[in-house]
């Protein structure tokens, strides 16, 4: 189990002096940069001792730990979509075991705020790494835990699940997830989620050769984009318009897009 000094200090209130004392006693080892590591057997022993101190302390420690790693991965989202993408992917990778453990805890305790906070970065990381099956497992666990409420979190989980399922080739199932997510987003009036669902649907329809459905999704999407300012969604929409024009043989229009 790897962790950084800030993580240890926030979760356990341990000072640098305490951490270095544990290193001196070989209870922790010092890794690269600002990272520490605890042997798995010692980690298990420590977890047992923490449990012996009472359920309140155990639960509060898990909650603090999970909140920290959900916030940490959420902070990577601008970097994942910007110029520091490679560094962000590397930073998430090195903490992925902690992030995964945090996700499982918030799923189990149905902490919707932390799920919403971590979801965009978590799903984007797995998508960029082409690790679709891992993401499908985590998203499905969250959906199973939450049931089927009509919330923007549920819609976002379905849209991202649809994207991942489409990426492993199960396009019919992807359409089901995406259409459910689209319906919830539409009923809630969540414009951004509505557009995201339409763009994902347009991609799947293009892969399946459903060009009429593709064009319908793109046109509805473009209408909604007039009301918001989102350059990345607009760029994606224009790219899909170019695909529509290409499928129709309108190469002049394709060149414009």
JSON list of C-alpha atoms in Angstrom, two decimals:
[
{"chain": "A", "resi": 1, "resn": "UNK", "atom": "CA", "xyz": [0.00, 0.00, 0.00]},
{"chain": "A", "resi": 2, "resn": "UNK", "atom": "CA", "xyz": [1.55, 3.28, -1.21]},
{"chain": "A", "resi": 3, "resn": "UNK", "atom": "CA", "xyz": [0.55, 6.71, 0.05]},
{"chain": "A", "resi": 4, "resn": "UNK", "atom": "CA", "xyz": [1.89, 10.25, 0.19]},
{"chain": "A", "resi": 5, "resn": "UNK", "atom": "CA", "xyz": [2.77, 12.33, 3.21]},
{"chain": "A", "resi": 6, "resn": "UNK", "atom": "CA", "xyz": [-0.23, 14.69, 2.65]},
{"chain": "A", "resi": 7, "resn": "UNK", "atom": "CA", "xyz": [-2.55, 11.65, 2.50]},
{"chain": "A", "resi": 8, "resn": "UNK", "atom": "CA", "xyz": [-1.19, 10.26, 5.76]},
{"chain": "A", "resi": 9, "resn": "UNK", "atom": "CA", "xyz": [-1.41, 13.63, 7.45]},
{"chain": "A", "resi": 10, "resn": "UNK", "atom": "CA", "xyz": [-4.99, 14.28, 6.36]},
{"chain": "A", "resi": 11, "resn": "UNK", "atom": "CA", "xyz": [-6.35, 10.79, 7.05]},
{"chain": "A", "resi": 12, "resn": "UNK", "atom": "CA", "xyz": [-4.46, 9.97, 10.27]},
{"chain": "A", "resi": 13, "resn": "UNK", "atom": "CA", "xyz": [-3.19, 13.40, 11.43]},
{"chain": "A", "resi": 14, "resn": "UNK", "atom": "CA", "xyz": [0.32, 11.86, 11.48]},
{"chain": "A", "resi": 15, "resn": "UNK", "atom": "CA", "xyz": [3.13, 14.43, 11.37]},
{"chain": "A", "resi": 16, "resn": "UNK", "atom": "CA", "xyz": [6.26, 14.06, 9.25]},
{"chain": "A", "resi": 17, "resn": "UNK", "atom": "CA", "xyz": [8.17, 13.37, 12.48]},
{"chain": "A", "resi": 18, "resn": "UNK", "atom": "CA", "xyz": [5.83, 10.44, 13.24]},
{"chain": "A", "resi": 19, "resn": "UNK", "atom": "CA", "xyz": [6.13, 9.06, 9.72]},
{"chain": "A", "resi": 20, "resn": "UNK", "atom": "CA", "xyz": [9.92, 9.21, 9.81]},
{"chain": "A", "resi": 21, "resn": "UNK", "atom": "CA", "xyz": [9.92, 7.53, 13.23]},
{"chain": "A", "resi": 22, "resn": "UNK", "atom": "CA", "xyz": [7.90, 4.66, 11.73]},
{"chain": "A", "resi": 23, "resn": "UNK", "atom": "CA", "xyz": [10.40, 4.47, 8.88]},
{"chain": "A", "resi": 24, "resn": "UNK", "atom": "CA", "xyz": [13.21, 4.29, 11.44]},
{"chain": "A", "resi": 25, "resn": "UNK", "atom": "CA", "xyz": [11.48, 1.34, 13.10]},
{"chain": "A", "resi": 26, "resn": "UNK", "atom": "CA", "xyz": [10.98, -0.38, 9.69]},
{"chain": "A", "resi": 27, "resn": "UNK", "atom": "CA", "xyz": [7.21, -0.16, 10.05]},
{"chain": "A", "resi": 28, "resn": "UNK", "atom": "CA", "xyz": [7.12, 2.02, 6.94]},
{"chain": "A", "resi": 29, "resn": "UNK", "atom": "CA", "xyz": [9.49, 2.26, 4.00]},
{"chain": "A", "resi": 30, "resn": "UNK", "atom": "CA", "xyz": [10.31, 5.42, 2.08]},
{"chain": "A", "resi": 31, "resn": "UNK", "atom": "CA", "xyz": [9.55, 5.39, -1.65]},
{"chain": "A", "resi": 32, "resn": "UNK", "atom": "CA", "xyz": [10.27, 7.77, -4.48]},
{"chain": "A", "resi": 33, "resn": "UNK", "atom": "CA", "xyz": [9.46, 11.41, -3.98]},
{"chain": "A", "resi": 34, "resn": "UNK", "atom": "CA", "xyz": [7.07, 12.00, -1.10]},
{"chain": "A", "resi": 35, "resn": "UNK", "atom": "CA", "xyz": [5.68, 8.49, -0.96]},
{"chain": "A", "resi": 36, "resn": "UNK", "atom": "CA", "xyz": [5.66, 5.87, 1.80]},
{"chain": "A", "resi": 37, "resn": "UNK", "atom": "CA", "xyz": [4.80, 2.18, 1.79]},
{"chain": "A", "resi": 38, "resn": "UNK", "atom": "CA", "xyz": [3.57, -0.26, 4.40]},
{"chain": "A", "resi": 39, "resn": "UNK", "atom": "CA", "xyz": [4.00, -4.02, 4.10]},
{"chain": "A", "resi": 40, "resn": "UNK", "atom": "CA", "xyz": [0.72, -5.81, 3.41]},
{"chain": "A", "resi": 41, "resn": "UNK", "atom": "CA", "xyz": [0.92, -7.92, 6.60]},
{"chain": "A", "resi": 42, "resn": "UNK", "atom": "CA", "xyz": [1.51, -4.80, 8.68]},
{"chain": "A", "resi": 43, "resn": "UNK", "atom": "CA", "xyz": [-1.38, -3.09, 6.90]},
{"chain": "A", "resi": 44, "resn": "UNK", "atom": "CA", "xyz": [-3.70, -5.98, 7.77]},
{"chain": "A", "resi": 45, "resn": "UNK", "atom": "CA", "xyz": [-2.49, -5.98, 11.38]},
{"chain": "A", "resi": 46, "resn": "UNK", "atom": "CA", "xyz": [-3.04, -2.21, 11.63]},
{"chain": "A", "resi": 47, "resn": "UNK", "atom": "CA", "xyz": [-6.54, -2.57, 10.17]},
{"chain": "A", "resi": 48, "resn": "UNK", "atom": "CA", "xyz": [-7.39, -5.18, 12.81]},
{"chain": "A", "resi": 49, "resn": "UNK", "atom": "CA", "xyz": [-6.10, -2.91, 15.58]},
{"chain": "A", "resi": 50, "resn": "UNK", "atom": "CA", "xyz": [-8.12, 0.00, 14.21]},
{"chain": "A", "resi": 51, "resn": "UNK", "atom": "CA", "xyz": [-11.25, -2.15, 14.24]},
{"chain": "A", "resi": 52, "resn": "UNK", "atom": "CA", "xyz": [-10.56, -3.07, 17.87]},
{"chain": "A", "resi": 53, "resn": "UNK", "atom": "CA", "xyz": [-10.73, 0.63, 18.81]},
{"chain": "A", "resi": 54, "resn": "UNK", "atom": "CA", "xyz": [-14.42, 0.78, 17.96]},
{"chain": "A", "resi": 55, "resn": "UNK", "atom": "CA", "xyz": [-16.73, 1.11, 15.01]},
{"chain": "A", "resi": 56, "resn": "UNK", "atom": "CA", "xyz": [-17.07, 4.90, 15.22]},
{"chain": "A", "resi": 57, "resn": "UNK", "atom": "CA", "xyz": [-13.33, 5.46, 14.77]},
{"chain": "A", "resi": 58, "resn": "UNK", "atom": "CA", "xyz": [-13.16, 2.80, 12.04]},
{"chain": "A", "resi": 59, "resn": "UNK", "atom": "CA", "xyz": [-15.99, 4.37, 10.06]},
{"chain": "A", "resi": 60, "resn": "UNK", "atom": "CA", "xyz": [-14.74, 7.93, 10.46]},
{"chain": "A", "resi": 61, "resn": "UNK", "atom": "CA", "xyz": [-11.26, 6.87, 9.31]},
{"chain": "A", "resi": 62, "resn": "UNK", "atom": "CA", "xyz": [-12.69, 5.12, 6.23]},
{"chain": "A", "resi": 63, "resn": "UNK", "atom": "CA", "xyz": [-14.84, 8.18, 5.52]},
{"chain": "A", "resi": 64, "resn": "UNK", "atom": "CA", "xyz": [-11.88, 10.57, 5.75]},
{"chain": "A", "resi": 65, "resn": "UNK", "atom": "CA", "xyz": [-9.73, 8.25, 3.61]},
{"chain": "A", "resi": 66, "resn": "UNK", "atom": "CA", "xyz": [-12.42, 7.91, 0.95]},
{"chain": "A", "resi": 67, "resn": "UNK", "atom": "CA", "xyz": [-13.18, 11.63, 0.87]},
{"chain": "A", "resi": 68, "resn": "UNK", "atom": "CA", "xyz": [-9.48, 12.41, 0.45]},
{"chain": "A", "resi": 69, "resn": "UNK", "atom": "CA", "xyz": [-8.97, 10.10, -2.55]},
{"chain": "A", "resi": 70, "resn": "UNK", "atom": "CA", "xyz": [-12.25, 11.07, -4.20]},
{"chain": "A", "resi": 71, "resn": "UNK", "atom": "CA", "xyz": [-11.21, 14.70, -3.95]},
{"chain": "A", "resi": 72, "resn": "UNK", "atom": "CA", "xyz": [-7.69, 13.92, -5.21]},
{"chain": "A", "resi": 73, "resn": "UNK", "atom": "CA", "xyz": [-8.92, 12.17, -8.35]},
{"chain": "A", "resi": 74, "resn": "UNK", "atom": "CA", "xyz": [-11.52, 14.88, -8.96]},
{"chain": "A", "resi": 75, "resn": "UNK", "atom": "CA", "xyz": [-8.73, 17.47, -8.91]},
{"chain": "A", "resi": 76, "resn": "UNK", "atom": "CA", "xyz": [-7.08, 15.66, -11.83]},
{"chain": "A", "resi": 77, "resn": "UNK", "atom": "CA", "xyz": [-9.99, 16.25, -14.22]},
{"chain": "A", "resi": 78, "resn": "UNK", "atom": "CA", "xyz": [-8.78, 19.57, -15.71]},
{"chain": "A", "resi": 79, "resn": "UNK", "atom": "CA", "xyz": [-5.32, 18.06, -16.17]},
{"chain": "A", "resi": 80, "resn": "UNK", "atom": "CA", "xyz": [-6.76, 14.96, -17.85]},
{"chain": "A", "resi": 81, "resn": "UNK", "atom": "CA", "xyz": [-8.48, 17.20, -20.40]},
{"chain": "A", "resi": 82, "resn": "UNK", "atom": "CA", "xyz": [-5.59, 19.65, -20.76]},
{"chain": "A", "resi": 83, "resn": "UNK", "atom": "CA", "xyz": [-1.90, 19.93, -21.44]},
{"chain": "A", "resi": 84, "resn": "UNK", "atom": "CA", "xyz": [-0.83, 17.84, -18.43]},
{"chain": "A", "resi": 85, "resn": "UNK", "atom": "CA", "xyz": [-2.71, 14.70, -19.41]},
{"chain": "A", "resi": 86, "resn": "UNK", "atom": "CA", "xyz": [0.26, 12.32, -19.25]},
{"chain": "A", "resi": 87, "resn": "UNK", "atom": "CA", "xyz": [1.25, 13.51, -15.78]},
{"chain": "A", "resi": 88, "resn": "UNK", "atom": "CA", "xyz": [-2.35, 13.27, -14.56]},
{"chain": "A", "resi": 89, "resn": "UNK", "atom": "CA", "xyz": [-2.69, 9.70, -15.85]},
{"chain": "A", "resi": 90, "resn": "UNK", "atom": "CA", "xyz": [0.53, 8.76, -14.08]},
{"chain": "A", "resi": 91, "resn": "UNK", "atom": "CA", "xyz": [-0.55, 10.39, -10.81]},
{"chain": "A", "resi": 92, "resn": "UNK", "atom": "CA", "xyz": [-3.87, 8.52, -10.85]},
{"chain": "A", "resi": 93, "resn": "UNK", "atom": "CA", "xyz": [-2.18, 5.23, -11.74]},
{"chain": "A", "resi": 94, "resn": "UNK", "atom": "CA", "xyz": [0.17, 5.32, -8.78]},
{"chain": "A", "resi": 95, "resn": "UNK", "atom": "CA", "xyz": [-2.77, 5.88, -6.39]},
{"chain": "A", "resi": 96, "resn": "UNK", "atom": "CA", "xyz": [-5.26, 3.65, -8.18]},
{"chain": "A", "resi": 97, "resn": "UNK", "atom": "CA", "xyz": [-5.50, 1.02, -5.43]},
{"chain": "A", "resi": 98, "resn": "UNK", "atom": "CA", "xyz": [-6.39, 3.75, -2.95]},
{"chain": "A", "resi": 99, "resn": "UNK", "atom": "CA", "xyz": [-8.84, 5.36, -5.39]},
{"chain": "A", "resi": 100, "resn": "UNK", "atom": "CA", "xyz": [-10.51, 2.01, -6.05]},
{"chain": "A", "resi": 101, "resn": "UNK", "atom": "CA", "xyz": [-10.81, 1.29, -2.31]},
{"chain": "A", "resi": 102, "resn": "UNK", "atom": "CA", "xyz": [-12.31, 4.74, -1.77]},
{"chain": "A", "resi": 103, "resn": "UNK", "atom": "CA", "xyz": [-14.82, 4.19, -4.59]},
{"chain": "A", "resi": 104, "resn": "UNK", "atom": "CA", "xyz": [-15.91, 0.84, -3.14]},
{"chain": "A", "resi": 105, "resn": "UNK", "atom": "CA", "xyz": [-16.43, 2.41, 0.29]},
{"chain": "A", "resi": 106, "resn": "UNK", "atom": "CA", "xyz": [-18.54, 5.30, -1.02]},
{"chain": "A", "resi": 107, "resn": "UNK", "atom": "CA", "xyz": [-20.55, 2.85, -3.15]},
{"chain": "A", "resi": 108, "resn": "UNK", "atom": "CA", "xyz": [-21.20, 0.67, -0.12]},
{"chain": "A", "resi": 109, "resn": "UNK", "atom": "CA", "xyz": [-22.28, 3.69, 1.94]},
{"chain": "A", "resi": 110, "resn": "UNK", "atom": "CA", "xyz": [-24.14, 5.32, -0.99]},
{"chain": "A", "resi": 111, "resn": "UNK", "atom": "CA", "xyz": [-22.32, 8.61, -0.57]},
{"chain": "A", "resi": 112, "resn": "UNK", "atom": "CA", "xyz": [-23.77, 10.30, -3.65]},
{"chain": "A", "resi": 113, "resn": "UNK", "atom": "CA", "xyz": [-21.77, 13.51, -3.28]},
{"chain": "A", "resi": 114, "resn": "UNK", "atom": "CA", "xyz": [-18.42, 11.67, -3.32]},
{"chain": "A", "resi": 115, "resn": "UNK", "atom": "CA", "xyz": [-19.54, 9.43, -6.18]},
{"chain": "A", "resi": 116, "resn": "UNK", "atom": "CA", "xyz": [-20.49, 12.50, -8.21]},
{"chain": "A", "resi": 117, "resn": "UNK", "atom": "CA", "xyz": [-17.18, 14.13, -7.35]},
{"chain": "A", "resi": 118, "resn": "UNK", "atom": "CA", "xyz": [-14.99, 11.18, -8.40]},
{"chain": "A", "resi": 119, "resn": "UNK", "atom": "CA", "xyz": [-16.99, 9.87, -11.38]},
{"chain": "A", "resi": 120, "resn": "UNK", "atom": "CA", "xyz": [-15.78, 12.11, -14.24]},
{"chain": "A", "resi": 121, "resn": "UNK", "atom": "CA", "xyz": [-12.06, 11.63, -13.58]},
{"chain": "A", "resi": 122, "resn": "UNK", "atom": "CA", "xyz": [-12.38, 7.94, -12.75]},
{"chain": "A", "resi": 123, "resn": "UNK", "atom": "CA", "xyz": [-14.27, 7.06, -15.92]},
{"chain": "A", "resi": 124, "resn": "UNK", "atom": "CA", "xyz": [-12.08, 9.30, -18.10]},
{"chain": "A", "resi": 125, "resn": "UNK", "atom": "CA", "xyz": [-8.91, 7.69, -16.71]},
{"chain": "A", "resi": 126, "resn": "UNK", "atom": "CA", "xyz": [-10.11, 4.18, -17.52]},
{"chain": "A", "resi": 127, "resn": "UNK", "atom": "CA", "xyz": [-11.32, 5.27, -20.95]},
{"chain": "A", "resi": 128, "resn": "UNK", "atom": "CA", "xyz": [-7.97, 6.86, -21.80]},
{"chain": "A", "resi": 129, "resn": "UNK", "atom": "CA", "xyz": [-6.15, 3.76, -20.60]},
{"chain": "A", "resi": 130, "resn": "UNK", "atom": "CA", "xyz": [-8.49, 1.46, -22.59]},
{"chain": "A", "resi": 131, "resn": "UNK", "atom": "CA", "xyz": [-9.27, -0.39, -19.35]},
{"chain": "A", "resi": 132, "resn": "UNK", "atom": "CA", "xyz": [-12.96, -0.69, -20.05]},
{"chain": "A", "resi": 133, "resn": "UNK", "atom": "CA", "xyz": [-13.78, -3.86, -18.11]},
{"chain": "A", "resi": 134, "resn": "UNK", "atom": "CA", "xyz": [-12.41, -2.44, -14.85]},
{"chain": "A", "resi": 135, "resn": "UNK", "atom": "CA", "xyz": [-14.52, 0.67, -15.25]},
{"chain": "A", "resi": 136, "resn": "UNK", "atom": "CA", "xyz": [-17.65, -1.29, -16.17]},
{"chain": "A", "resi": 137, "resn": "UNK", "atom": "CA", "xyz": [-17.29, -3.27, -12.93]},
{"chain": "A", "resi": 138, "resn": "UNK", "atom": "CA", "xyz": [-17.01, -0.12, -10.78]},
{"chain": "A", "resi": 139, "resn": "UNK", "atom": "CA", "xyz": [-19.86, 1.70, -12.54]},
{"chain": "A", "resi": 140, "resn": "UNK", "atom": "CA", "xyz": [-22.14, -1.33, -12.34]},
{"chain": "A", "resi": 141, "resn": "UNK", "atom": "CA", "xyz": [-21.43, -1.69, -8.61]},
{"chain": "A", "resi": 142, "resn": "UNK", "atom": "CA", "xyz": [-22.49, 1.92, -8.09]},
{"chain": "A", "resi": 143, "resn": "UNK", "atom": "CA", "xyz": [-25.67, 1.52, -10.13]},
{"chain": "A", "resi": 144, "resn": "UNK", "atom": "CA", "xyz": [-26.59, -1.69, -8.29]},
{"chain": "A", "resi": 145, "resn": "UNK", "atom": "CA", "xyz": [-26.04, 0.01, -4.92]},
{"chain": "A", "resi": 146, "resn": "UNK", "atom": "CA", "xyz": [-28.08, 3.12, -5.76]},
{"chain": "A", "resi": 147, "resn": "UNK", "atom": "CA", "xyz": [-31.04, 1.32, -7.30]},
{"chain": "A", "resi": 148, "resn": "UNK", "atom": "CA", "xyz": [-32.91, 3.23, -9.99]},
{"chain": "A", "resi": 149, "resn": "UNK", "atom": "CA", "xyz": [-33.63, 6.77, -8.79]},
{"chain": "A", "resi": 150, "resn": "UNK", "atom": "CA", "xyz": [-34.10, 9.49, -11.38]},
{"chain": "A", "resi": 151, "resn": "UNK", "atom": "CA", "xyz": [-31.08, 11.62, -10.44]},
{"chain": "A", "resi": 152, "resn": "UNK", "atom": "CA", "xyz": [-28.32, 13.29, -12.42]},
{"chain": "A", "resi": 153, "resn": "UNK", "atom": "CA", "xyz": [-25.83, 10.90, -10.77]},
{"chain": "A", "resi": 154, "resn": "UNK", "atom": "CA", "xyz": [-27.79, 7.91, -12.05]},
{"chain": "A", "resi": 155, "resn": "UNK", "atom": "CA", "xyz": [-27.96, 9.46, -15.52]},
{"chain": "A", "resi": 156, "resn": "UNK", "atom": "CA", "xyz": [-24.22, 10.18, -15.54]},
{"chain": "A", "resi": 157, "resn": "UNK", "atom": "CA", "xyz": [-23.38, 6.63, -14.41]},
{"chain": "A", "resi": 158, "resn": "UNK", "atom": "CA", "xyz": [-25.56, 5.19, -17.20]},
{"chain": "A", "resi": 159, "resn": "UNK", "atom": "CA", "xyz": [-24.01, 7.44, -19.86]},
{"chain": "A", "resi": 160, "resn": "UNK", "atom": "CA", "xyz": [-20.48, 6.53, -18.84]},
{"chain": "A", "resi": 161, "resn": "UNK", "atom": "CA", "xyz": [-21.40, 2.86, -18.57]},
{"chain": "A", "resi": 162, "resn": "UNK", "atom": "CA", "xyz": [-22.84, 3.03, -22.07]},
{"chain": "A", "resi": 163, "resn": "UNK", "atom": "CA", "xyz": [-19.59, 4.51, -23.37]},
{"chain": "A", "resi": 164, "resn": "UNK", "atom": "CA", "xyz": [-17.53, 1.74, -21.79]},
{"chain": "A", "resi": 165, "resn": "UNK", "atom": "CA", "xyz": [-19.82, -1.08, -22.93]},
{"chain": "A", "resi": 166, "resn": "UNK", "atom": "CA", "xyz": [-19.77, 0.32, -26.48]},
{"chain": "A", "resi": 167, "resn": "UNK", "atom": "CA", "xyz": [-15.96, 0.34, -26.36]},
{"chain": "A", "resi": 168, "resn": "UNK", "atom": "CA", "xyz": [-15.85, -3.42, -25.74]},
{"chain": "A", "resi": 169, "resn": "UNK", "atom": "CA", "xyz": [-18.16, -4.01, -28.71]},
{"chain": "A", "resi": 170, "resn": "UNK", "atom": "CA", "xyz": [-21.55, -4.60, -27.06]},
{"chain": "A", "resi": 171, "resn": "UNK", "atom": "CA", "xyz": [-23.34, -1.84, -28.96]},
{"chain": "A", "resi": 172, "resn": "UNK", "atom": "CA", "xyz": [-26.97, -2.98, -28.32]},
{"chain": "A", "resi": 173, "resn": "UNK", "atom": "CA", "xyz": [-26.43, -2.98, -24.55]},
{"chain": "A", "resi": 174, "resn": "UNK", "atom": "CA", "xyz": [-24.63, 0.36, -24.84]},
{"chain": "A", "resi": 175, "resn": "UNK", "atom": "CA", "xyz": [-27.66, 1.83, -26.60]},
{"chain": "A", "resi": 176, "resn": "UNK", "atom": "CA", "xyz": [-29.91, 0.65, -23.75]},
{"chain": "A", "resi": 177, "resn": "UNK", "atom": "CA", "xyz": [-27.76, 2.32, -21.09]},
{"chain": "A", "resi": 178, "resn": "UNK", "atom": "CA", "xyz": [-27.35, 5.51, -23.10]},
{"chain": "A", "resi": 179, "resn": "UNK", "atom": "CA", "xyz": [-31.06, 5.82, -23.90]},
{"chain": "A", "resi": 180, "resn": "UNK", "atom": "CA", "xyz": [-31.94, 5.35, -20.23]},
{"chain": "A", "resi": 181, "resn": "UNK", "atom": "CA", "xyz": [-29.38, 7.99, -19.24]},
{"chain": "A", "resi": 182, "resn": "UNK", "atom": "CA", "xyz": [-30.68, 10.31, -21.97]},
{"chain": "A", "resi": 183, "resn": "UNK", "atom": "CA", "xyz": [-34.25, 9.92, -20.76]},
{"chain": "A", "resi": 184, "resn": "UNK", "atom": "CA", "xyz": [-33.36, 10.76, -17.16]},
{"chain": "A", "resi": 185, "resn": "UNK", "atom": "CA", "xyz": [-31.24, 13.77, -18.20]},
{"chain": "A", "resi": 186, "resn": "UNK", "atom": "CA", "xyz": [-34.06, 15.05, -20.41]},
{"chain": "A", "resi": 187, "resn": "UNK", "atom": "CA", "xyz": [-36.70, 14.69, -17.71]},
{"chain": "A", "resi": 188, "resn": "UNK", "atom": "CA", "xyz": [-34.47, 16.44, -15.17]},
{"chain": "A", "resi": 189, "resn": "UNK", "atom": "CA", "xyz": [-33.61, 19.25, -17.55]},
{"chain": "A", "resi": 190, "resn": "UNK", "atom": "CA", "xyz": [-29.89, 18.52, -17.24]},
{"chain": "A", "resi": 191, "resn": "UNK", "atom": "CA", "xyz": [-28.69, 20.05, -20.51]},
{"chain": "A", "resi": 192, "resn": "UNK", "atom": "CA", "xyz": [-25.02, 19.06, -20.30]},
{"chain": "A", "resi": 193, "resn": "UNK", "atom": "CA", "xyz": [-25.84, 15.43, -19.49]},
{"chain": "A", "resi": 194, "resn": "UNK", "atom": "CA", "xyz": [-28.46, 15.44, -22.23]},
{"chain": "A", "resi": 195, "resn": "UNK", "atom": "CA", "xyz": [-25.85, 16.59, -24.77]},
{"chain": "A", "resi": 196, "resn": "UNK", "atom": "CA", "xyz": [-23.27, 14.08, -23.51]},
{"chain": "A", "resi": 197, "resn": "UNK", "atom": "CA", "xyz": [-25.79, 11.25, -23.92]},
{"chain": "A", "resi": 198, "resn": "UNK", "atom": "CA", "xyz": [-26.70, 12.40, -27.44]},
{"chain": "A", "resi": 199, "resn": "UNK", "atom": "CA", "xyz": [-23.05, 12.56, -28.48]},
{"chain": "A", "resi": 200, "resn": "UNK", "atom": "CA", "xyz": [-22.34, 9.08, -27.09]},
{"chain": "A", "resi": 201, "resn": "UNK", "atom": "CA", "xyz": [-25.46, 7.77, -28.83]},
{"chain": "A", "resi": 202, "resn": "UNK", "atom": "CA", "xyz": [-24.37, 9.36, -32.10]},
{"chain": "A", "resi": 203, "resn": "UNK", "atom": "CA", "xyz": [-21.00, 7.60, -31.83]},
{"chain": "A", "resi": 204, "resn": "UNK", "atom": "CA", "xyz": [-22.63, 4.21, -31.25]},
{"chain": "A", "resi": 205, "resn": "UNK", "atom": "CA", "xyz": [-25.15, 4.74, -34.07]},
{"chain": "A", "resi": 206, "resn": "UNK", "atom": "CA", "xyz": [-22.26, 5.61, -36.38]},
{"chain": "A", "resi": 207, "resn": "UNK", "atom": "CA", "xyz": [-20.43, 2.41, -35.44]},
{"chain": "A", "resi": 208, "resn": "UNK", "atom": "CA", "xyz": [-23.61, 0.40, -36.04]},
{"chain": "A", "resi": 209, "resn": "UNK", "atom": "CA", "xyz": [-24.34, 2.07, -39.39]},
{"chain": "A", "resi": 210, "resn": "UNK", "atom": "CA", "xyz": [-27.57, 3.66, -38.10]},
{"chain": "A", "resi": 211, "resn": "UNK", "atom": "CA", "xyz": [-26.94, 6.86, -40.03]},
{"chain": "A", "resi": 212, "resn": "UNK", "atom": "CA", "xyz": [-30.46, 8.28, -39.79]},
{"chain": "A", "resi": 213, "resn": "UNK", "atom": "CA", "xyz": [-30.38, 7.94, -35.99]},
{"chain": "A", "resi": 214, "resn": "UNK", "atom": "CA", "xyz": [-26.88, 9.39, -35.99]},
{"chain": "A", "resi": 215, "resn": "UNK", "atom": "CA", "xyz": [-28.04, 12.49, -37.87]},
{"chain": "A", "resi": 216, "resn": "UNK", "atom": "CA", "xyz": [-31.07, 12.93, -35.62]},
{"chain": "A", "resi": 217, "resn": "UNK", "atom": "CA", "xyz": [-28.93, 12.78, -32.46]},
{"chain": "A", "resi": 218, "resn": "UNK", "atom": "CA", "xyz": [-26.40, 15.25, -33.84]},
{"chain": "A", "resi": 219, "resn": "UNK", "atom": "CA", "xyz": [-29.03, 17.77, -34.93]},
{"chain": "A", "resi": 220, "resn": "UNK", "atom": "CA", "xyz": [-30.81, 17.69, -31.56]},
{"chain": "A", "resi": 221, "resn": "UNK", "atom": "CA", "xyz": [-27.46, 17.96, -29.83]},
{"chain": "A", "resi": 222, "resn": "UNK", "atom": "CA", "xyz": [-26.44, 20.97, -31.92]},
{"chain": "A", "resi": 223, "resn": "UNK", "atom": "CA", "xyz": [-29.71, 22.74, -31.07]},
{"chain": "A", "resi": 224, "resn": "UNK", "atom": "CA", "xyz": [-29.00, 22.34, -27.34]},
{"chain": "A", "resi": 225, "resn": "UNK", "atom": "CA", "xyz": [-25.42, 23.53, -27.75]},
{"chain": "A", "resi": 226, "resn": "UNK", "atom": "CA", "xyz": [-26.63, 26.94, -28.90]},
{"chain": "A", "resi": 227, "resn": "UNK", "atom": "CA", "xyz": [-27.75, 27.66, -25.34]},
{"chain": "A", "resi": 228, "resn": "UNK", "atom": "CA", "xyz": [-24.47, 26.82, -23.57]},
{"chain": "A", "resi": 229, "resn": "UNK", "atom": "CA", "xyz": [-20.79, 27.67, -23.86]},
{"chain": "A", "resi": 230, "resn": "UNK", "atom": "CA", "xyz": [-18.80, 24.43, -23.92]},
{"chain": "A", "resi": 231, "resn": "UNK", "atom": "CA", "xyz": [-16.02, 24.40, -26.54]},
{"chain": "A", "resi": 232, "resn": "UNK", "atom": "CA", "xyz": [-15.18, 20.71, -26.11]},
{"chain": "A", "resi": 233, "resn": "UNK", "atom": "CA", "xyz": [-18.76, 19.50, -26.53]},
{"chain": "A", "resi": 234, "resn": "UNK", "atom": "CA", "xyz": [-19.20, 21.87, -29.46]},
{"chain": "A", "resi": 235, "resn": "UNK", "atom": "CA", "xyz": [-16.05, 20.50, -31.11]},
{"chain": "A", "resi": 236, "resn": "UNK", "atom": "CA", "xyz": [-17.27, 16.92, -30.63]},
{"chain": "A", "resi": 237, "resn": "UNK", "atom": "CA", "xyz": [-20.65, 17.86, -32.09]},
{"chain": "A", "resi": 238, "resn": "UNK", "atom": "CA", "xyz": [-19.04, 19.49, -35.15]},
{"chain": "A", "resi": 239, "resn": "UNK", "atom": "CA", "xyz": [-16.93, 16.38, -35.69]},
{"chain": "A", "resi": 240, "resn": "UNK", "atom": "CA", "xyz": [-20.08, 14.26, -35.66]},
{"chain": "A", "resi": 241, "resn": "UNK", "atom": "CA", "xyz": [-21.71, 16.67, -38.12]},
{"chain": "A", "resi": 242, "resn": "UNK", "atom": "CA", "xyz": [-18.73, 16.11, -40.43]},
{"chain": "A", "resi": 243, "resn": "UNK", "atom": "CA", "xyz": [-19.30, 12.34, -40.16]},
{"chain": "A", "resi": 244, "resn": "UNK", "atom": "CA", "xyz": [-22.98, 12.83, -41.04]},
{"chain": "A", "resi": 245, "resn": "UNK", "atom": "CA", "xyz": [-21.99, 14.88, -44.11]},
{"chain": "A", "resi": 246, "resn": "UNK", "atom": "CA", "xyz": [-19.47, 12.24, -45.15]},
{"chain": "A", "resi": 247, "resn": "UNK", "atom": "CA", "xyz": [-22.04, 9.46, -44.85]},
{"chain": "A", "resi": 248, "resn": "UNK", "atom": "CA", "xyz": [-24.38, 11.46, -47.11]},
{"chain": "A", "resi": 249, "resn": "UNK", "atom": "CA", "xyz": [-21.62, 12.09, -49.63]},
{"chain": "A", "resi": 250, "resn": "UNK", "atom": "CA", "xyz": [-21.67, 15.83, -48.98]},
{"chain": "A", "resi": 251, "resn": "UNK", "atom": "CA", "xyz": [-17.90, 16.26, -48.92]},
{"chain": "A", "resi": 252, "resn": "UNK", "atom": "CA", "xyz": [-18.04, 20.06, -49.27]},
{"chain": "A", "resi": 253, "resn": "UNK", "atom": "CA", "xyz": [-20.07, 20.30, -46.08]},
{"chain": "A", "resi": 254, "resn": "UNK", "atom": "CA", "xyz": [-17.75, 17.79, -44.37]},
{"chain": "A", "resi": 255, "resn": "UNK", "atom": "CA", "xyz": [-14.76, 20.02, -45.20]},
{"chain": "A", "resi": 256, "resn": "UNK", "atom": "CA", "xyz": [-16.52, 23.01, -43.59]},
{"chain": "A", "resi": 257, "resn": "UNK", "atom": "CA", "xyz": [-16.99, 21.15, -40.32]}
]
